PDB file of C-alpha atoms in Angstrom:
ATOM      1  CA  UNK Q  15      37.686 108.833 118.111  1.00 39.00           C
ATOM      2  CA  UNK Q  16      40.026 109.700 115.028  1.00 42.00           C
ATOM      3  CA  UNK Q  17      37.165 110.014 112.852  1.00 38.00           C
ATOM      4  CA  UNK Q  18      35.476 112.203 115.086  1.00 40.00           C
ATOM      5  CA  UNK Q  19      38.857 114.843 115.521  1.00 37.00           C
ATOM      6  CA  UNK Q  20      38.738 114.322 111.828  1.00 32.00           C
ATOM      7  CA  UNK Q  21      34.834 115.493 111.445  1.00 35.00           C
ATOM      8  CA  UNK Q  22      35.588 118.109 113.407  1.00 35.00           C
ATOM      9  CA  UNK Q  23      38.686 119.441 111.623  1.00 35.00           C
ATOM     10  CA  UNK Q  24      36.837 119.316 108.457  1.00 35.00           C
ATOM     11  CA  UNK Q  25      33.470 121.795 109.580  1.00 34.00           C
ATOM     12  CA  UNK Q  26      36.077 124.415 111.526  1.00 35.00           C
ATOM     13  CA  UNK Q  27      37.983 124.525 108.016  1.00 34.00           C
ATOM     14  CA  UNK Q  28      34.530 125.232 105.953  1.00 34.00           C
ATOM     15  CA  UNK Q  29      33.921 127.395 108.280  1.00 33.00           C
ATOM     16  CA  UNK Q  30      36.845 129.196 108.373  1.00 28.00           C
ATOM     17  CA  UNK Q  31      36.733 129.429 104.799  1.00 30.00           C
ATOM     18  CA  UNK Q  32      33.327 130.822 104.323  1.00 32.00           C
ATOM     19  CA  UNK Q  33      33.987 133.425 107.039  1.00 32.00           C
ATOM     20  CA  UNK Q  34      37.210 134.394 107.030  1.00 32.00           C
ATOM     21  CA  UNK Q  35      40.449 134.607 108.887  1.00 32.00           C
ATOM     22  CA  UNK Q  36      39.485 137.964 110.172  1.00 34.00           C
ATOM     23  CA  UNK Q  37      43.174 139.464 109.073  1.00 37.00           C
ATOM     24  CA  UNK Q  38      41.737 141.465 106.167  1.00 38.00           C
ATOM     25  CA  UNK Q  39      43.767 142.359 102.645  1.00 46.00           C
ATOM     26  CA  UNK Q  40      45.102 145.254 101.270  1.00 50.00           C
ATOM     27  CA  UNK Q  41      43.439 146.703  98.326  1.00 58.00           C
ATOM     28  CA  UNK Q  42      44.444 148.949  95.656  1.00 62.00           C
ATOM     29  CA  UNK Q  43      42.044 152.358  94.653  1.00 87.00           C
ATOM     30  CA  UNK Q  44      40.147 152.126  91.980  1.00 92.00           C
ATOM     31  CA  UNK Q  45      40.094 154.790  89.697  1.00 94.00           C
ATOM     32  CA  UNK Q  46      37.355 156.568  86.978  1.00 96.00           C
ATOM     33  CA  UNK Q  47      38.625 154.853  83.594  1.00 97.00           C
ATOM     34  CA  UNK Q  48      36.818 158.131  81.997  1.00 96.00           C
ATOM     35  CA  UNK Q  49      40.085 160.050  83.192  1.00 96.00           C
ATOM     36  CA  UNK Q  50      42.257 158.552  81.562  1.00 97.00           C
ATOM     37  CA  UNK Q  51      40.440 157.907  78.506  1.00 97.00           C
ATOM     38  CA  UNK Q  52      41.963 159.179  74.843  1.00 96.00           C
ATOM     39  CA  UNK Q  53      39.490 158.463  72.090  1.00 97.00           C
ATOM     40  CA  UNK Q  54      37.825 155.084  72.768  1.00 97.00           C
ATOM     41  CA  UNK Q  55      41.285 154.118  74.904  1.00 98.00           C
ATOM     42  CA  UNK Q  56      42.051 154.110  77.988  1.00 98.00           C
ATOM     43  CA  UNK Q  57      45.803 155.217  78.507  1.00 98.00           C
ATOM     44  CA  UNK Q  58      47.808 155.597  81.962  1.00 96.00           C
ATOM     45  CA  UNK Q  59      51.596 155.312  83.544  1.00 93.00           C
ATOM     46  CA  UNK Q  60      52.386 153.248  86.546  1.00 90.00           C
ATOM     47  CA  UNK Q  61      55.628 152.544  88.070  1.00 84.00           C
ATOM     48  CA  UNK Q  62      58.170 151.672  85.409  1.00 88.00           C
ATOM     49  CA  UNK Q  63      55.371 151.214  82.377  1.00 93.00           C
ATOM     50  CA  UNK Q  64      53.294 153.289  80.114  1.00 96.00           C
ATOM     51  CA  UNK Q  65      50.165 151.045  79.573  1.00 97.00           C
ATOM     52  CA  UNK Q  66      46.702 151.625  77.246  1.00 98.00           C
ATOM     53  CA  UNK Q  67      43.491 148.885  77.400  1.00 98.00           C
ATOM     54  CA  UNK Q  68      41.548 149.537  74.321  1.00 98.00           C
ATOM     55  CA  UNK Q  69      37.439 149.299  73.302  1.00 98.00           C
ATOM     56  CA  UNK Q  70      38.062 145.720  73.009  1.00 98.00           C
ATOM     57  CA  UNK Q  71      39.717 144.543  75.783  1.00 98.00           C
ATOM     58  CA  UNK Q  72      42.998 144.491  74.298  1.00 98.00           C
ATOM     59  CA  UNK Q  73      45.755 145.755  76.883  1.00 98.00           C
ATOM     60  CA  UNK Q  74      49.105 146.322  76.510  1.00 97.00           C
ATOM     61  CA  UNK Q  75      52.191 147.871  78.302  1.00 97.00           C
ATOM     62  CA  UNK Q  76      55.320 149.259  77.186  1.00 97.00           C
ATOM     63  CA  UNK Q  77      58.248 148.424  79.916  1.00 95.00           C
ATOM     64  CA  UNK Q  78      61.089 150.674  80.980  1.00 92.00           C
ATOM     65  CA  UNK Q  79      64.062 148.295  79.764  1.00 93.00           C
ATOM     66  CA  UNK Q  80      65.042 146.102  82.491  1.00 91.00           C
ATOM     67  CA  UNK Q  81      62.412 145.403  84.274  1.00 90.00           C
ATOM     68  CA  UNK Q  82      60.661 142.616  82.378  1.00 92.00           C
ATOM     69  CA  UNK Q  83      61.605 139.149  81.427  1.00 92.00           C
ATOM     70  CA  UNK Q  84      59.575 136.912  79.316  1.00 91.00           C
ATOM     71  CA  UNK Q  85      59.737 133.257  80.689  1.00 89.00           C
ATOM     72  CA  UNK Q  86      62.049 134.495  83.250  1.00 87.00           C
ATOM     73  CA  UNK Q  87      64.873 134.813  80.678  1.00 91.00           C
ATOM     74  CA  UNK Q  88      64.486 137.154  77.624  1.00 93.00           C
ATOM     75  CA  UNK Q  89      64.534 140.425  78.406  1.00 94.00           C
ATOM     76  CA  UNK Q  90      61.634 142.333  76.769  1.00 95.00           C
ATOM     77  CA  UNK Q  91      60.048 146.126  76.622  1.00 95.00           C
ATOM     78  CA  UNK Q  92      56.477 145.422  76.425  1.00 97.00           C
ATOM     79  CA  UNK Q  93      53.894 142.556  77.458  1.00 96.00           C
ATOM     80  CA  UNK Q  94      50.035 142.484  75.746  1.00 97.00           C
ATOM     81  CA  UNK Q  95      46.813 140.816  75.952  1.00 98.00           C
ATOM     82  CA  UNK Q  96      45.623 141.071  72.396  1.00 96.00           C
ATOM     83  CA  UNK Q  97      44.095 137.770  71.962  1.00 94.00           C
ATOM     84  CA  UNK Q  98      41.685 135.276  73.387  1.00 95.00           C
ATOM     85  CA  UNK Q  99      43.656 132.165  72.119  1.00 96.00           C
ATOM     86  CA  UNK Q 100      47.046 133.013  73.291  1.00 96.00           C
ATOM     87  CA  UNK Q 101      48.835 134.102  76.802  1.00 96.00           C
ATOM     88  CA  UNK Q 102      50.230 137.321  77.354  1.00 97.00           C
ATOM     89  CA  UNK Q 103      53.040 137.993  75.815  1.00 96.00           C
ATOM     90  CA  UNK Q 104      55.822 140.464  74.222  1.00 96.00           C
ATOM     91  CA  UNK Q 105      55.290 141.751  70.832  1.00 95.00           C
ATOM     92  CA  UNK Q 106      58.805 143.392  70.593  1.00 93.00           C
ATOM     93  CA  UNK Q 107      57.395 146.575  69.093  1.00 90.00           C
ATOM     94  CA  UNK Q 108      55.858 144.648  66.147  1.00 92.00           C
ATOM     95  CA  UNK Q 109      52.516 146.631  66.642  1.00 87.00           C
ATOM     96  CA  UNK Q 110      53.620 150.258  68.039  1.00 91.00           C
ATOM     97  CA  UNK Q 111      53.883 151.414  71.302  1.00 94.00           C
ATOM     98  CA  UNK Q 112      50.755 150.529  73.730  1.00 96.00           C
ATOM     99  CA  UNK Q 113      51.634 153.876  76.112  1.00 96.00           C
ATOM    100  CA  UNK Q 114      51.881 157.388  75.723  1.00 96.00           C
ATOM    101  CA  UNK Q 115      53.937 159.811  77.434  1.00 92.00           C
ATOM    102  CA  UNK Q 116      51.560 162.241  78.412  1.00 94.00           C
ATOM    103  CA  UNK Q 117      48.895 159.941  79.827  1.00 96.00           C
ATOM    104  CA  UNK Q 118      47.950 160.306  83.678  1.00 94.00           C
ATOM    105  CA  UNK Q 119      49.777 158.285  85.852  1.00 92.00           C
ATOM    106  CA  UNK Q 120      47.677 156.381  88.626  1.00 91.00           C
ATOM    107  CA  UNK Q 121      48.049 157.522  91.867  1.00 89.00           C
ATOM    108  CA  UNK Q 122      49.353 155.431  94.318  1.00 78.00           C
ATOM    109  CA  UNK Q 123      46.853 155.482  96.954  1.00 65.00           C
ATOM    110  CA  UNK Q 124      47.719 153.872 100.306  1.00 64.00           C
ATOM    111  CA  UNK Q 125      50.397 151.949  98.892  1.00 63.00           C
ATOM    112  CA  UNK Q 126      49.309 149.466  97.154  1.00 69.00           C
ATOM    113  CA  UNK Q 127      48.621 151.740  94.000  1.00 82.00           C
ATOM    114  CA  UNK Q 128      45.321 151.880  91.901  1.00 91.00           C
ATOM    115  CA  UNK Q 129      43.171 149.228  89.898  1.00 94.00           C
ATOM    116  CA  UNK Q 130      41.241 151.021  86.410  1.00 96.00           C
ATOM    117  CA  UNK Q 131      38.945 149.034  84.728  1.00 97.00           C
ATOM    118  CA  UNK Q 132      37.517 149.140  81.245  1.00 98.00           C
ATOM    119  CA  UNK Q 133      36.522 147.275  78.566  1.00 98.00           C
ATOM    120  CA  UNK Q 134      36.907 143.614  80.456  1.00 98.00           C
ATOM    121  CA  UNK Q 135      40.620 144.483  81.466  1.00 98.00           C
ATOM    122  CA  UNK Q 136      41.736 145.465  84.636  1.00 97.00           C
ATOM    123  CA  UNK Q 137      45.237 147.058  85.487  1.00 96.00           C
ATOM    124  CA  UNK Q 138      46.756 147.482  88.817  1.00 93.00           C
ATOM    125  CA  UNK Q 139      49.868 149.319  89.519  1.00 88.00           C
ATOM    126  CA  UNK Q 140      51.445 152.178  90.630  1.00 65.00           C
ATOM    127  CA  UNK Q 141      51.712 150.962  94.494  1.00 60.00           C
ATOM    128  CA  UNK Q 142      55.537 148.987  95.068  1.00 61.00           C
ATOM    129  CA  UNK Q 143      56.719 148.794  91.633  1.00 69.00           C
ATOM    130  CA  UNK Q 144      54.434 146.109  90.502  1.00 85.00           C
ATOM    131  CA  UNK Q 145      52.009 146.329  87.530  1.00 92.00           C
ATOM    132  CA  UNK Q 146      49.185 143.506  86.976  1.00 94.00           C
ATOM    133  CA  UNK Q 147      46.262 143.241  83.973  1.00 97.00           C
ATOM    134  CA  UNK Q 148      43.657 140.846  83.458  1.00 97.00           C
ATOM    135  CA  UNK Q 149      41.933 140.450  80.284  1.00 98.00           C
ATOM    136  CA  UNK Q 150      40.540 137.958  77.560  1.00 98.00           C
ATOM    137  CA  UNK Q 151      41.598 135.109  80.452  1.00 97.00           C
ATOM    138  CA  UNK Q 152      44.988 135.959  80.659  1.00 98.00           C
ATOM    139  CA  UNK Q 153      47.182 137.445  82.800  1.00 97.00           C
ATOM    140  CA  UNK Q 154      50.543 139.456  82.996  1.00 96.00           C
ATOM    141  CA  UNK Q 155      52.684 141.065  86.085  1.00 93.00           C
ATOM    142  CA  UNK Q 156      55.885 142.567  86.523  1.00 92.00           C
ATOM    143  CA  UNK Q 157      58.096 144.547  88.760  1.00 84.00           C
ATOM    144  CA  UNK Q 158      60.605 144.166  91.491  1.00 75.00           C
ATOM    145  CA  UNK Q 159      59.161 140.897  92.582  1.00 76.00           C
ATOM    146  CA  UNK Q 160      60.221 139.459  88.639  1.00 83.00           C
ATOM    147  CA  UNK Q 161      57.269 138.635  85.568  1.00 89.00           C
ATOM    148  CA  UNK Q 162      54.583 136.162  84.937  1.00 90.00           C
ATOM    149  CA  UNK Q 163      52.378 135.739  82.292  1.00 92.00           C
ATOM    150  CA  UNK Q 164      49.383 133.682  81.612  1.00 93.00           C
TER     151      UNK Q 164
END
């Protein structure tokens, strides 16, 4: 009889898996990466960050002080994807600014901000405070809810 209740355990949670809980997920907008692009980069503002993702996947945000700690405990102003072989990380201002003032800021769309896409990289951000890129494997967020890189 257990293995039976087992058995049965096991299909309902493939099945629930392969169809769904039925509760749906927010999304975030995506946007036309041709908008925002300057030269052969792609430069926009979110939140509390001016961010660029360039021809080669490289992406890159400059952080409003205060809002991003590396590792949880230094405080930085900018995270980057700039390499395959290494996490995100901060480069301190070793390589220039990633952002630019004047670039158009994504909109936030129904709260939960917009996603551009370009190059291999994706950014989302401009919905509650939080900003997130992907690219070359790796992985940065930050905002209210604190910073993680991979």
């Amino acid at each position: 009889m257990r293995m039976r209740a087992f058995a049965a355990m096991a299909c309902a949670a493939a099945a629930l898996s392969l169809v769904g809980t039925g509760t749906g997920t927010a999304t975030a907008d995506a946007v036309n990466p041709g908008d925002y692009m300057i030269g052969d980069t792609v430069y926009f503002n979110a939140g509390p960050a001016q961010c660029s993702i360039k021809s080669d996947g490289t992406t890159g945000c400059d952080i409003a002080p205060g809002i991003a700690k590396w590792l949880n405990i230094i405080p930085v102003t900018d995270l980057a994807i700039d390499v395959p072989f290494l996490p995100a990380h901060p480069t301190f201002g070793v390589f220039g600014h990633y952002g630019r003032a004047d670039a158009n800021t994504l909109p936030q769309g129904d709260g939960y901000g917009s996603t551009i896409t370009y190059a291999g990289a994706t950014c989302s951000g401009g919905g509650r405070g939080a900003i997130q890129c992907t690219a070359k494997g790796h992985s940065f967020n930050f905002g209210w809810s604190g910073t993680t890189t991979t």
